[in-house]
Amino acid sequence: MKPTILALVGPTGSGKTKTAIQISKALNAEIVSMDSMQVYRDMDIGTAKPTKEELTAVPHHMIDVADPDQIFTVSMYRDMAIHVIDDILARGKQPLLVGGTGLYLQAISYEMSLGEQGVDSELRNDLNLIAAKPGGPEELHHRLEIVDPESAKKLHPNDVRRVIRALEIFETSGKTKSERGNETQNEGPYHVLVYGLSLPREQMYARINARVDQMVEEGLIQEVQSLLRRGITPKPEGGAMQAIGYKEIVGALRGEMTMEQAIALIKQGSRRYAKRQWTWFRHDCRTKWFDWTEFSDETALIDTLIKQIRYDLS
């Protein structure tokens, strides 16, 4: 019988971090981050990593496992996270996956080929050359819309690495990424119970805007400057500095826009990202949703969620 693990998902700004800590304390769990940007060291403010107090309150894993100039793939995450999960289980504790990166949850949940083998290097080089040109990311995304509209809807043009991978899958197999995925949706090494946090869009957007302002106050601009001094810059193929909150500040520091415009773009990009996360997770029929507006206060939601998890585990 496969071991059962837990996952807490939801769009950015939905309160996953604080809720996860309360769940972990109640269920003797350890948190395994499912955030594609919190894997990077020295990128703390713009990725909204848990505070030092939160990190010490409950053991956290899969945070600060890669350097900012490293391309960290989904398969790398899967391999490292499975090792961490197995260790947590071996120690008699409950793994709790927490985050908003849907591909990471999919990689843990299912046996799937993530496309690390069989790469056509010539095709990839051609696509990367297009991506490096002005307007290149938009051109690649338009190509993807033609051959695989379902994947294109899930990906932003700036997510160049995943757009390229989706194009590679179609060009080399004749099937879309979605069709390939449907062939390999066998359950992976664990049975995953998935719970989601949600709140009305207007409230979520207001929280996102406020959080961006807080990031700036806490030193986001200085954090980006420090990374640039180390020679870490945005790359066409993706990576840490292409993240929302970093590439916009880089643009402002290079004189491509004002800092006020950059902050506005960060808020806009974060809201759009949250919408895409919501679209992704709401299509996962496993998820049991808990909406903040349906409870009198935070304690009521968390208590109900913990009771539901305990019932499901039993």
PDB file of N, CA, C and O in Angstrom, residues 181-247:
ATOM      1  N   GLY A 181       0.647  14.119 -21.542  1.00  0.00           N
ATOM      2  CA  GLY A 181       0.389  14.009 -20.118  1.00  0.00           C
ATOM      3  C   GLY A 181      -0.723  13.047 -19.806  1.00  0.00           C
ATOM      4  O   GLY A 181      -0.668  12.289 -18.842  1.00  0.00           O
ATOM      5  N   ASN A 182      -1.787  13.024 -20.654  1.00  0.00           N
ATOM      6  CA  ASN A 182      -2.915  12.132 -20.413  1.00  0.00           C
ATOM      7  C   ASN A 182      -2.542  10.667 -20.555  1.00  0.00           C
ATOM      8  O   ASN A 182      -3.225   9.795 -20.040  1.00  0.00           O
ATOM      9  N   GLU A 183      -1.444  10.401 -21.258  1.00  0.00           N
ATOM     10  CA  GLU A 183      -1.010   9.020 -21.420  1.00  0.00           C
ATOM     11  C   GLU A 183      -0.297   8.506 -20.181  1.00  0.00           C
ATOM     12  O   GLU A 183      -0.132   7.305 -20.013  1.00  0.00           O
ATOM     13  N   THR A 184       0.142   9.389 -19.311  1.00  0.00           N
ATOM     14  CA  THR A 184       1.030   8.976 -18.224  1.00  0.00           C
ATOM     15  C   THR A 184       0.525   9.412 -16.856  1.00  0.00           C
ATOM     16  O   THR A 184       1.300   9.759 -15.983  1.00  0.00           O
ATOM     17  N   GLN A 185      -0.808   9.402 -16.674  1.00  0.00           N
ATOM     18  CA  GLN A 185      -1.364   9.871 -15.423  1.00  0.00           C
ATOM     19  C   GLN A 185      -1.564   8.750 -14.406  1.00  0.00           C
ATOM     20  O   GLN A 185      -2.542   8.749 -13.662  1.00  0.00           O
ATOM     21  N   ASN A 186      -0.690   7.774 -14.386  1.00  0.00           N
ATOM     22  CA  ASN A 186      -0.728   6.763 -13.348  1.00  0.00           C
ATOM     23  C   ASN A 186      -0.206   7.356 -12.044  1.00  0.00           C
ATOM     24  O   ASN A 186       0.721   8.161 -12.042  1.00  0.00           O
ATOM     25  N   GLU A 187      -0.818   6.948 -10.928  1.00  0.00           N
ATOM     26  CA  GLU A 187      -0.402   7.481  -9.639  1.00  0.00           C
ATOM     27  C   GLU A 187       1.056   7.154  -9.371  1.00  0.00           C
ATOM     28  O   GLU A 187       1.533   6.069  -9.669  1.00  0.00           O
ATOM     29  N   GLY A 188       1.766   8.118  -8.796  1.00  0.00           N
ATOM     30  CA  GLY A 188       3.183   7.957  -8.503  1.00  0.00           C
ATOM     31  C   GLY A 188       3.420   7.146  -7.240  1.00  0.00           C
ATOM     32  O   GLY A 188       2.577   6.322  -6.854  1.00  0.00           O
ATOM     33  N   PRO A 189       4.526   7.388  -6.542  1.00  0.00           N
ATOM     34  CA  PRO A 189       4.885   6.551  -5.391  1.00  0.00           C
ATOM     35  C   PRO A 189       4.031   6.800  -4.150  1.00  0.00           C
ATOM     36  O   PRO A 189       4.126   6.055  -3.180  1.00  0.00           O
ATOM     37  N   TYR A 190       3.175   7.862  -4.177  1.00  0.00           N
ATOM     38  CA  TYR A 190       2.374   8.193  -3.000  1.00  0.00           C
ATOM     39  C   TYR A 190       0.916   8.391  -3.390  1.00  0.00           C
ATOM     40  O   TYR A 190       0.595   8.685  -4.543  1.00  0.00           O
ATOM     41  N   HIS A 191       0.058   8.233  -2.390  1.00  0.00           N
ATOM     42  CA  HIS A 191      -1.331   8.653  -2.539  1.00  0.00           C
ATOM     43  C   HIS A 191      -1.416  10.055  -1.941  1.00  0.00           C
ATOM     44  O   HIS A 191      -1.127  10.229  -0.753  1.00  0.00           O
ATOM     45  N   VAL A 192      -1.795  11.047  -2.755  1.00  0.00           N
ATOM     46  CA  VAL A 192      -1.745  12.437  -2.324  1.00  0.00           C
ATOM     47  C   VAL A 192      -3.156  12.955  -2.052  1.00  0.00           C
ATOM     48  O   VAL A 192      -4.030  12.906  -2.922  1.00  0.00           O
ATOM     49  N   LEU A 193      -3.370  13.427  -0.830  1.00  0.00           N
ATOM     50  CA  LEU A 193      -4.613  14.104  -0.465  1.00  0.00           C
ATOM     51  C   LEU A 193      -4.395  15.606  -0.624  1.00  0.00           C
ATOM     52  O   LEU A 193      -3.466  16.165  -0.036  1.00  0.00           O
ATOM     53  N   VAL A 194      -5.235  16.260  -1.418  1.00  0.00           N
ATOM     54  CA  VAL A 194      -5.009  17.654  -1.790  1.00  0.00           C
ATOM     55  C   VAL A 194      -6.097  18.549  -1.203  1.00  0.00           C
ATOM     56  O   VAL A 194      -7.295  18.273  -1.350  1.00  0.00           O
ATOM     57  N   TYR A 195      -5.669  19.623  -0.558  1.00  0.00           N
ATOM     58  CA  TYR A 195      -6.573  20.601   0.038  1.00  0.00           C
ATOM     59  C   TYR A 195      -6.204  21.986  -0.494  1.00  0.00           C
ATOM     60  O   TYR A 195      -5.017  22.285  -0.657  1.00  0.00           O
ATOM     61  N   GLY A 196      -7.220  22.799  -0.753  1.00  0.00           N
ATOM     62  CA  GLY A 196      -6.967  24.114  -1.331  1.00  0.00           C
ATOM     63  C   GLY A 196      -7.550  25.249  -0.526  1.00  0.00           C
ATOM     64  O   GLY A 196      -8.611  25.104   0.105  1.00  0.00           O
ATOM     65  N   LEU A 197      -6.862  26.386  -0.533  1.00  0.00           N
ATOM     66  CA  LEU A 197      -7.335  27.612   0.104  1.00  0.00           C
ATOM     67  C   LEU A 197      -7.746  28.601  -0.979  1.00  0.00           C
ATOM     68  O   LEU A 197      -7.039  28.765  -1.980  1.00  0.00           O
ATOM     69  N   SER A 198      -8.885  29.247  -0.771  1.00  0.00           N
ATOM     70  CA  SER A 198      -9.345  30.224  -1.753  1.00  0.00           C
ATOM     71  C   SER A 198     -10.019  31.392  -1.048  1.00  0.00           C
ATOM     72  O   SER A 198     -10.373  31.307   0.135  1.00  0.00           O
ATOM     73  N   LEU A 199     -10.165  32.478  -1.784  1.00  0.00           N
ATOM     74  CA  LEU A 199     -10.899  33.645  -1.322  1.00  0.00           C
ATOM     75  C   LEU A 199     -11.335  34.414  -2.555  1.00  0.00           C
ATOM     76  O   LEU A 199     -10.788  34.215  -3.640  1.00  0.00           O
ATOM     77  N   PRO A 200     -12.346  35.277  -2.443  1.00  0.00           N
ATOM     78  CA  PRO A 200     -12.819  36.024  -3.613  1.00  0.00           C
ATOM     79  C   PRO A 200     -11.691  36.777  -4.300  1.00  0.00           C
ATOM     80  O   PRO A 200     -10.757  37.251  -3.654  1.00  0.00           O
ATOM     81  N   ARG A 201     -11.814  36.892  -5.617  1.00  0.00           N
ATOM     82  CA  ARG A 201     -10.740  37.474  -6.420  1.00  0.00           C
ATOM     83  C   ARG A 201     -10.363  38.876  -5.958  1.00  0.00           C
ATOM     84  O   ARG A 201      -9.177  39.213  -5.881  1.00  0.00           O
ATOM     85  N   GLU A 202     -11.362  39.691  -5.626  1.00  0.00           N
ATOM     86  CA  GLU A 202     -11.068  41.075  -5.230  1.00  0.00           C
ATOM     87  C   GLU A 202     -10.217  41.100  -3.955  1.00  0.00           C
ATOM     88  O   GLU A 202      -9.274  41.890  -3.844  1.00  0.00           O
ATOM     89  N   GLN A 203     -10.545  40.234  -3.000  1.00  0.00           N
ATOM     90  CA  GLN A 203      -9.769  40.174  -1.759  1.00  0.00           C
ATOM     91  C   GLN A 203      -8.360  39.659  -2.023  1.00  0.00           C
ATOM     92  O   GLN A 203      -7.387  40.153  -1.449  1.00  0.00           O
ATOM     93  N   MET A 204      -8.279  38.641  -2.885  1.00  0.00           N
ATOM     94  CA  MET A 204      -6.966  38.080  -3.208  1.00  0.00           C
ATOM     95  C   MET A 204      -6.081  39.126  -3.882  1.00  0.00           C
ATOM     96  O   MET A 204      -4.901  39.274  -3.543  1.00  0.00           O
ATOM     97  N   TYR A 205      -6.652  39.882  -4.824  1.00  0.00           N
ATOM     98  CA  TYR A 205      -5.876  40.898  -5.519  1.00  0.00           C
ATOM     99  C   TYR A 205      -5.427  41.997  -4.563  1.00  0.00           C
ATOM    100  O   TYR A 205      -4.304  42.513  -4.669  1.00  0.00           O
ATOM    101  N   ALA A 206      -6.294  42.365  -3.624  1.00  0.00           N
ATOM    102  CA  ALA A 206      -5.926  43.394  -2.643  1.00  0.00           C
ATOM    103  C   ALA A 206      -4.767  42.911  -1.772  1.00  0.00           C
ATOM    104  O   ALA A 206      -3.839  43.682  -1.462  1.00  0.00           O
ATOM    105  N   ARG A 207      -4.792  41.635  -1.384  1.00  0.00           N
ATOM    106  CA  ARG A 207      -3.703  41.077  -0.574  1.00  0.00           C
ATOM    107  C   ARG A 207      -2.403  41.031  -1.372  1.00  0.00           C
ATOM    108  O   ARG A 207      -1.328  41.302  -0.839  1.00  0.00           O
ATOM    109  N   ILE A 208      -2.506  40.706  -2.637  1.00  0.00           N
ATOM    110  CA  ILE A 208      -1.315  40.655  -3.489  1.00  0.00           C
ATOM    111  C   ILE A 208      -0.700  42.046  -3.620  1.00  0.00           C
ATOM    112  O   ILE A 208       0.516  42.227  -3.472  1.00  0.00           O
ATOM    113  N   ASN A 209      -1.528  43.054  -3.882  1.00  0.00           N
ATOM    114  CA  ASN A 209      -1.022  44.428  -4.017  1.00  0.00           C
ATOM    115  C   ASN A 209      -0.330  44.884  -2.740  1.00  0.00           C
ATOM    116  O   ASN A 209       0.751  45.488  -2.777  1.00  0.00           O
ATOM    117  N   ALA A 210      -0.951  44.579  -1.597  1.00  0.00           N
ATOM    118  CA  ALA A 210      -0.368  44.978  -0.315  1.00  0.00           C
ATOM    119  C   ALA A 210       0.941  44.251  -0.063  1.00  0.00           C
ATOM    120  O   ALA A 210       1.901  44.833   0.488  1.00  0.00           O
ATOM    121  N   ARG A 211       1.007  42.984  -0.476  1.00  0.00           N
ATOM    122  CA  ARG A 211       2.234  42.219  -0.256  1.00  0.00           C
ATOM    123  C   ARG A 211       3.383  42.747  -1.103  1.00  0.00           C
ATOM    124  O   ARG A 211       4.532  42.773  -0.647  1.00  0.00           O
ATOM    125  N   VAL A 212       3.096  43.174  -2.317  1.00  0.00           N
ATOM    126  CA  VAL A 212       4.144  43.752  -3.157  1.00  0.00           C
ATOM    127  C   VAL A 212       4.687  45.026  -2.517  1.00  0.00           C
ATOM    128  O   VAL A 212       5.907  45.247  -2.464  1.00  0.00           O
ATOM    129  N   ASP A 213       3.798  45.879  -2.011  1.00  0.00           N
ATOM    130  CA  ASP A 213       4.249  47.091  -1.327  1.00  0.00           C
ATOM    131  C   ASP A 213       5.131  46.741  -0.125  1.00  0.00           C
ATOM    132  O   ASP A 213       6.150  47.404   0.129  1.00  0.00           O
ATOM    133  N   GLN A 214       4.748  45.695   0.593  1.00  0.00           N
ATOM    134  CA  GLN A 214       5.539  45.268   1.754  1.00  0.00           C
ATOM    135  C   GLN A 214       6.910  44.765   1.325  1.00  0.00           C
ATOM    136  O   GLN A 214       7.925  45.049   1.977  1.00  0.00           O
ATOM    137  N   MET A 215       6.965  44.034   0.209  1.00  0.00           N
ATOM    138  CA  MET A 215       8.251  43.549  -0.295  1.00  0.00           C
ATOM    139  C   MET A 215       9.197  44.708  -0.597  1.00  0.00           C
ATOM    140  O   MET A 215      10.391  44.648  -0.292  1.00  0.00           O
ATOM    141  N   VAL A 216       8.661  45.747  -1.217  1.00  0.00           N
ATOM    142  CA  VAL A 216       9.487  46.909  -1.547  1.00  0.00           C
ATOM    143  C   VAL A 216       9.995  47.562  -0.268  1.00  0.00           C
ATOM    144  O   VAL A 216      11.179  47.928  -0.159  1.00  0.00           O
ATOM    145  N   GLU A 217       9.114  47.706   0.716  1.00  0.00           N
ATOM    146  CA  GLU A 217       9.515  48.295   2.001  1.00  0.00           C
ATOM    147  C   GLU A 217      10.584  47.456   2.694  1.00  0.00           C
ATOM    148  O   GLU A 217      11.472  47.992   3.368  1.00  0.00           O
ATOM    149  N   GLU A 218      10.524  46.134   2.521  1.00  0.00           N
ATOM    150  CA  GLU A 218      11.470  45.242   3.198  1.00  0.00           C
ATOM    151  C   GLU A 218      12.809  45.134   2.479  1.00  0.00           C
ATOM    152  O   GLU A 218      13.730  44.509   3.000  1.00  0.00           O
ATOM    153  N   GLY A 219      12.916  45.712   1.259  1.00  0.00           N
ATOM    154  CA  GLY A 219      14.217  45.732   0.588  1.00  0.00           C
ATOM    155  C   GLY A 219      14.312  44.943  -0.692  1.00  0.00           C
ATOM    156  O   GLY A 219      15.396  44.486  -1.066  1.00  0.00           O
ATOM    157  N   LEU A 220      13.199  44.791  -1.419  1.00  0.00           N
ATOM    158  CA  LEU A 220      13.243  44.040  -2.679  1.00  0.00           C
ATOM    159  C   LEU A 220      14.227  44.658  -3.669  1.00  0.00           C
ATOM    160  O   LEU A 220      14.991  43.940  -4.324  1.00  0.00           O
ATOM    161  N   ILE A 221      14.221  45.982  -3.782  1.00  0.00           N
ATOM    162  CA  ILE A 221      15.116  46.642  -4.744  1.00  0.00           C
ATOM    163  C   ILE A 221      16.574  46.358  -4.394  1.00  0.00           C
ATOM    164  O   ILE A 221      17.392  46.031  -5.277  1.00  0.00           O
ATOM    165  N   GLN A 222      16.908  46.429  -3.119  1.00  0.00           N
ATOM    166  CA  GLN A 222      18.281  46.154  -2.676  1.00  0.00           C
ATOM    167  C   GLN A 222      18.647  44.682  -2.911  1.00  0.00           C
ATOM    168  O   GLN A 222      19.797  44.369  -3.248  1.00  0.00           O
ATOM    169  N   GLU A 223      17.675  43.792  -2.760  1.00  0.00           N
ATOM    170  CA  GLU A 223      17.930  42.380  -3.011  1.00  0.00           C
ATOM    171  C   GLU A 223      18.294  42.147  -4.477  1.00  0.00           C
ATOM    172  O   GLU A 223      19.235  41.413  -4.796  1.00  0.00           O
ATOM    173  N   VAL A 224      17.560  42.799  -5.375  1.00  0.00           N
ATOM    174  CA  VAL A 224      17.847  42.671  -6.810  1.00  0.00           C
ATOM    175  C   VAL A 224      19.206  43.287  -7.137  1.00  0.00           C
ATOM    176  O   VAL A 224      19.991  42.720  -7.910  1.00  0.00           O
ATOM    177  N   GLN A 225      19.515  44.429  -6.564  1.00  0.00           N
ATOM    178  CA  GLN A 225      20.810  45.067  -6.803  1.00  0.00           C
ATOM    179  C   GLN A 225      21.953  44.145  -6.375  1.00  0.00           C
ATOM    180  O   GLN A 225      22.975  44.056  -7.061  1.00  0.00           O
ATOM    181  N   SER A 226      21.789  43.480  -5.251  1.00  0.00           N
ATOM    182  CA  SER A 226      22.818  42.562  -4.762  1.00  0.00           C
ATOM    183  C   SER A 226      23.039  41.415  -5.736  1.00  0.00           C
ATOM    184  O   SER A 226      24.178  41.018  -6.003  1.00  0.00           O
ATOM    185  N   LEU A 227      21.962  40.884  -6.300  1.00  0.00           N
ATOM    186  CA  LEU A 227      22.077  39.795  -7.272  1.00  0.00           C
ATOM    187  C   LEU A 227      22.765  40.274  -8.549  1.00  0.00           C
ATOM    188  O   LEU A 227      23.604  39.564  -9.115  1.00  0.00           O
ATOM    189  N   LEU A 228      22.420  41.466  -8.997  1.00  0.00           N
ATOM    190  CA  LEU A 228      23.043  42.007 -10.209  1.00  0.00           C
ATOM    191  C   LEU A 228      24.537  42.216 -10.013  1.00  0.00           C
ATOM    192  O   LEU A 228      25.335  41.973 -10.934  1.00  0.00           O
ATOM    193  N   ARG A 229      24.933  42.670  -8.818  1.00  0.00           N
ATOM    194  CA  ARG A 229      26.362  42.865  -8.545  1.00  0.00           C
ATOM    195  C   ARG A 229      27.119  41.544  -8.632  1.00  0.00           C
ATOM    196  O   ARG A 229      28.327  41.542  -8.904  1.00  0.00           O
ATOM    197  N   ARG A 230      26.453  40.449  -8.400  1.00  0.00           N
ATOM    198  CA  ARG A 230      27.072  39.127  -8.493  1.00  0.00           C
ATOM    199  C   ARG A 230      27.044  38.579  -9.913  1.00  0.00           C
ATOM    200  O   ARG A 230      27.472  37.455 -10.161  1.00  0.00           O
ATOM    201  N   GLY A 231      26.510  39.360 -10.856  1.00  0.00           N
ATOM    202  CA  GLY A 231      26.468  38.926 -12.247  1.00  0.00           C
ATOM    203  C   GLY A 231      25.285  38.050 -12.584  1.00  0.00           C
ATOM    204  O   GLY A 231      25.253  37.415 -13.644  1.00  0.00           O
ATOM    205  N   ILE A 232      24.285  38.024 -11.712  1.00  0.00           N
ATOM    206  CA  ILE A 232      23.097  37.200 -11.949  1.00  0.00           C
ATOM    207  C   ILE A 232      22.051  38.077 -12.630  1.00  0.00           C
ATOM    208  O   ILE A 232      21.542  39.030 -12.046  1.00  0.00           O
ATOM    209  N   THR A 233      21.750  37.781 -13.889  1.00  0.00           N
ATOM    210  CA  THR A 233      20.853  38.597 -14.697  1.00  0.00           C
ATOM    211  C   THR A 233      19.774  37.722 -15.332  1.00  0.00           C
ATOM    212  O   THR A 233      19.921  36.497 -15.411  1.00  0.00           O
ATOM    213  N   PRO A 234      18.674  38.333 -15.817  1.00  0.00           N
ATOM    214  CA  PRO A 234      17.637  37.554 -16.504  1.00  0.00           C
ATOM    215  C   PRO A 234      18.191  36.861 -17.738  1.00  0.00           C
ATOM    216  O   PRO A 234      19.000  37.422 -18.483  1.00  0.00           O
ATOM    217  N   LYS A 235      17.744  35.608 -17.959  1.00  0.00           N
ATOM    218  CA  LYS A 235      18.188  34.825 -19.112  1.00  0.00           C
ATOM    219  C   LYS A 235      16.984  34.481 -19.984  1.00  0.00           C
ATOM    220  O   LYS A 235      15.899  34.216 -19.462  1.00  0.00           O
ATOM    221  N   PRO A 236      17.155  34.457 -21.321  1.00  0.00           N
ATOM    222  CA  PRO A 236      16.027  34.128 -22.203  1.00  0.00           C
ATOM    223  C   PRO A 236      15.441  32.751 -21.920  1.00  0.00           C
ATOM    224  O   PRO A 236      14.244  32.537 -22.091  1.00  0.00           O
ATOM    225  N   GLU A 237      16.279  31.809 -21.499  1.00  0.00           N
ATOM    226  CA  GLU A 237      15.798  30.443 -21.277  1.00  0.00           C
ATOM    227  C   GLU A 237      15.118  30.258 -19.931  1.00  0.00           C
ATOM    228  O   GLU A 237      14.683  29.164 -19.585  1.00  0.00           O
ATOM    229  N   GLY A 238      14.997  31.332 -19.157  1.00  0.00           N
ATOM    230  CA  GLY A 238      14.314  31.225 -17.874  1.00  0.00           C
ATOM    231  C   GLY A 238      15.294  31.380 -16.725  1.00  0.00           C
ATOM    232  O   GLY A 238      16.357  31.967 -16.856  1.00  0.00           O
ATOM    233  N   GLY A 239      14.911  30.840 -15.578  1.00  0.00           N
ATOM    234  CA  GLY A 239      15.759  30.930 -14.403  1.00  0.00           C
ATOM    235  C   GLY A 239      15.218  31.928 -13.396  1.00  0.00           C
ATOM    236  O   GLY A 239      14.174  32.565 -13.583  1.00  0.00           O
ATOM    237  N   ALA A 240      15.957  32.077 -12.312  1.00  0.00           N
ATOM    238  CA  ALA A 240      15.467  32.824 -11.163  1.00  0.00           C
ATOM    239  C   ALA A 240      15.138  34.278 -11.473  1.00  0.00           C
ATOM    240  O   ALA A 240      14.119  34.805 -11.023  1.00  0.00           O
ATOM    241  N   MET A 241      15.976  34.955 -12.223  1.00  0.00           N
ATOM    242  CA  MET A 241      15.793  36.398 -12.431  1.00  0.00           C
ATOM    243  C   MET A 241      14.688  36.724 -13.440  1.00  0.00           C
ATOM    244  O   MET A 241      14.391  37.895 -13.685  1.00  0.00           O
ATOM    245  N   GLN A 242      14.075  35.699 -14.027  1.00  0.00           N
ATOM    246  CA  GLN A 242      12.909  35.932 -14.869  1.00  0.00           C
ATOM    247  C   GLN A 242      11.635  35.944 -14.041  1.00  0.00           C
ATOM    248  O   GLN A 242      10.542  36.148 -14.570  1.00  0.00           O
ATOM    249  N   ALA A 243      11.763  35.725 -12.739  1.00  0.00           N
ATOM    250  CA  ALA A 243      10.587  35.661 -11.881  1.00  0.00           C
ATOM    251  C   ALA A 243       9.919  37.017 -11.756  1.00  0.00           C
ATOM    252  O   ALA A 243      10.570  38.067 -11.844  1.00  0.00           O
ATOM    253  N   ILE A 244       8.608  36.985 -11.542  1.00  0.00           N
ATOM    254  CA  ILE A 244       7.864  38.212 -11.267  1.00  0.00           C
ATOM    255  C   ILE A 244       8.461  38.874 -10.025  1.00  0.00           C
ATOM    256  O   ILE A 244       8.692  38.223  -9.012  1.00  0.00           O
ATOM    257  N   GLY A 245       8.709  40.161 -10.128  1.00  0.00           N
ATOM    258  CA  GLY A 245       9.276  40.893  -9.014  1.00  0.00           C
ATOM    259  C   GLY A 245      10.760  41.161  -9.188  1.00  0.00           C
ATOM    260  O   GLY A 245      11.295  42.114  -8.614  1.00  0.00           O
ATOM    261  N   TYR A 246      11.417  40.347  -9.981  1.00  0.00           N
ATOM    262  CA  TYR A 246      12.856  40.515 -10.204  1.00  0.00           C
ATOM    263  C   TYR A 246      13.115  41.147 -11.569  1.00  0.00           C
ATOM    264  O   TYR A 246      13.836  42.138 -11.677  1.00  0.00           O
ATOM    265  N   LYS A 247      12.513  40.594 -12.616  1.00  0.00           N
ATOM    266  CA  LYS A 247      12.786  41.143 -13.947  1.00  0.00           C
ATOM    267  C   LYS A 247      12.278  42.572 -14.086  1.00  0.00           C
ATOM    268  O   LYS A 247      12.886  43.389 -14.784  1.00  0.00           O
TER     269      LYS A 247
END
